[in-house]
XYZ file of C-alpha atoms in Angstrom:
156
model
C -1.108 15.665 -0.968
C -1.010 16.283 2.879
C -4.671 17.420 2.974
C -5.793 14.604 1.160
C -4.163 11.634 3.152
C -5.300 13.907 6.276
C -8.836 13.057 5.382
C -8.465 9.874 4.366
C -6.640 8.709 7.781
C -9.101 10.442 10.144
C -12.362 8.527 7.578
C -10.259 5.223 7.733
C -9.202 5.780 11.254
C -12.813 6.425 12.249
C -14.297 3.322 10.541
C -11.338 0.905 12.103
C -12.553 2.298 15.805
C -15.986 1.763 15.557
C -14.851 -1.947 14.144
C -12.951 -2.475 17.224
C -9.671 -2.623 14.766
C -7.613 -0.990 17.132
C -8.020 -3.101 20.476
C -4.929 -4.566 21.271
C -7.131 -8.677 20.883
C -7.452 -7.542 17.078
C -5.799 -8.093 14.416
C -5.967 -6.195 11.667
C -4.884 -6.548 7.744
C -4.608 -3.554 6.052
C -4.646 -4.397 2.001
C -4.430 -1.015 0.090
C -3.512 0.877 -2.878
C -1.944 3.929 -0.762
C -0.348 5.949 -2.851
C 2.526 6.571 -0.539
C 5.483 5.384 -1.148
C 8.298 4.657 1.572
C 10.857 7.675 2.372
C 13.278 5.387 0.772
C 11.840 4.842 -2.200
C 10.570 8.697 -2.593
C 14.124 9.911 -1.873
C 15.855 8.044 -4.534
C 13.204 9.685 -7.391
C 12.964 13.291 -7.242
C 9.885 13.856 -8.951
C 8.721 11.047 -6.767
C 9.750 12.771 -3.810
C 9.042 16.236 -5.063
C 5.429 15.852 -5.901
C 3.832 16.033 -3.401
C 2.835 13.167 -1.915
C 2.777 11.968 1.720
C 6.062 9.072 2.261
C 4.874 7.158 5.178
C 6.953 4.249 6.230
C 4.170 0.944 7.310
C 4.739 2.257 11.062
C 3.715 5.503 10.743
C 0.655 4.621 8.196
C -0.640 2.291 10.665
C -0.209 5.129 14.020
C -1.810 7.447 11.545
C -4.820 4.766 11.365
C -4.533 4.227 15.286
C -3.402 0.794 14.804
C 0.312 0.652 15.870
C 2.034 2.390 18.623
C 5.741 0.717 18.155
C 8.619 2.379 16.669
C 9.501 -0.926 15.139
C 7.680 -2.068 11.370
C 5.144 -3.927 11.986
C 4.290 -7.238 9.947
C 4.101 -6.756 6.189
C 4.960 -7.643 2.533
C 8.068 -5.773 1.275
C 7.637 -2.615 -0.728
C 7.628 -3.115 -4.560
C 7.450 -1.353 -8.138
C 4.440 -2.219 -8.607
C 2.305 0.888 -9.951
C 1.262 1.917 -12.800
C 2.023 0.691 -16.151
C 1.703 4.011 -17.670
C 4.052 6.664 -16.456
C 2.910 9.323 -14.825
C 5.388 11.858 -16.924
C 7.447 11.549 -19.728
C 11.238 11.277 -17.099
C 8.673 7.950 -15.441
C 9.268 4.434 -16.286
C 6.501 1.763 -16.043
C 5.804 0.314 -12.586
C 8.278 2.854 -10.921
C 5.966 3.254 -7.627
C 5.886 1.107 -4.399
C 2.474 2.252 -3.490
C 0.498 -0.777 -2.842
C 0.540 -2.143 0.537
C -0.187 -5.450 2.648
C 0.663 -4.559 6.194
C -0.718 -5.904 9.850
C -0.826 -4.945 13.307
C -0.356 -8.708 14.661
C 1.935 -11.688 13.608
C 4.677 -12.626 11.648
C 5.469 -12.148 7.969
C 6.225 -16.267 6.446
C 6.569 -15.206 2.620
C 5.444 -12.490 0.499
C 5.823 -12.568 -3.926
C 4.870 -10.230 -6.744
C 2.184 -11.468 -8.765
C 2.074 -10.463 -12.552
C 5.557 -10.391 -12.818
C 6.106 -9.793 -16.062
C 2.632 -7.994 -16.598
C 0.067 -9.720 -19.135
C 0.452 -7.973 -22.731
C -3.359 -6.549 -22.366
C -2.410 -4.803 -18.747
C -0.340 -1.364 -20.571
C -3.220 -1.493 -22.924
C -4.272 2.004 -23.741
C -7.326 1.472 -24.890
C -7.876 -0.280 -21.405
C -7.007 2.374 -19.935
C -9.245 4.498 -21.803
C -11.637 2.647 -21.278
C -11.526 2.359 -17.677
C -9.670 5.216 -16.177
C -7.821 2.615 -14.694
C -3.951 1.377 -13.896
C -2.788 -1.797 -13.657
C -0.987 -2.642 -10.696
C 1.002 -6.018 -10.227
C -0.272 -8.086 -7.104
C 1.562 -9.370 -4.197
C 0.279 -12.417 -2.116
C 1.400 -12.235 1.944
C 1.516 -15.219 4.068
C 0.875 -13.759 7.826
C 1.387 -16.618 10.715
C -0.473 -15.299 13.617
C -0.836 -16.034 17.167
C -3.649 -18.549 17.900
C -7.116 -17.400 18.890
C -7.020 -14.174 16.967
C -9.515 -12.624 15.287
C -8.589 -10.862 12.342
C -10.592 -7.683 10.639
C -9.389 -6.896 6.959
C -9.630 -3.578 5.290
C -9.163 -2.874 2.175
């Protein structure tokens, strides 16, 4: 919810500034699970989009985190279904969320792919669920080129 994602910006935002994250010599790698989805992707699920949740495109995540001030995207692997492999409600399908997120504030995206793609039988396990309180989420690896003699912070 709005509240929620409020708080967790301004903690975030907070920790990236005293870091140095958001000098314009940093780069920053932001690798989360943010439970936002893109517009987009909200928009074309109504109980998605009806929820809710906060829809941030990668732009306006990373001005909400004080890390991008461009109305263009900035550098980052492409949204996918890749949460949760149990639905959240009984209209959901398995891995019907793009909430996961590799995005940067420096450089150019080279390649991105979805990792555990088909899932591993154990992964929709109940029991590991259960047993965890946990989701399985498929991963995505992001190959970033960026400008020489950068330093790069990652948070995650």
């Amino acid at each position: 919810n709005a509240s929620a994602y409020a708080e967790a910006t301004a903690t975030l935002r907070a920790v990236l500034a005293r870091l140095g994250a958001h000098k314009p010599e940093a780069a920053t790698v932001l690798l989360a699970d943010t439970n936002t989805e893109s517009p987009q992707a909200a928009a074309s699920t109504a109980w998605h989009n009806s929820s809710g949740g906060v829809n941030k495109t990668n732009a306006a995540l990373l001005s909400d985190l004080g890390l991008w001030a461009s109305p263009d995207e900035p550098p980052a692997a492409p949204l996918f279904k890749g949460c949760c492999c149990t639905p959240f409600f009984a209209g959901d399908t398995p891995f019907s969320w793009e909430g996961d997120r590799i995005v940067a504030n420096a450089g150019s995206p080279a390649s991105s792919r979805v990792l555990f793609d088909p899932p591993p039988a154990w992964a929709c396990s109940e029991e590991l669920r259960n047993a965890t309180g946990s989701e399985f989420h498929k991963g995505v690896a992001f190959d970033l080129v960026l400008p020489a003699a950068r330093s790069v912070s990652v948070a995650s």
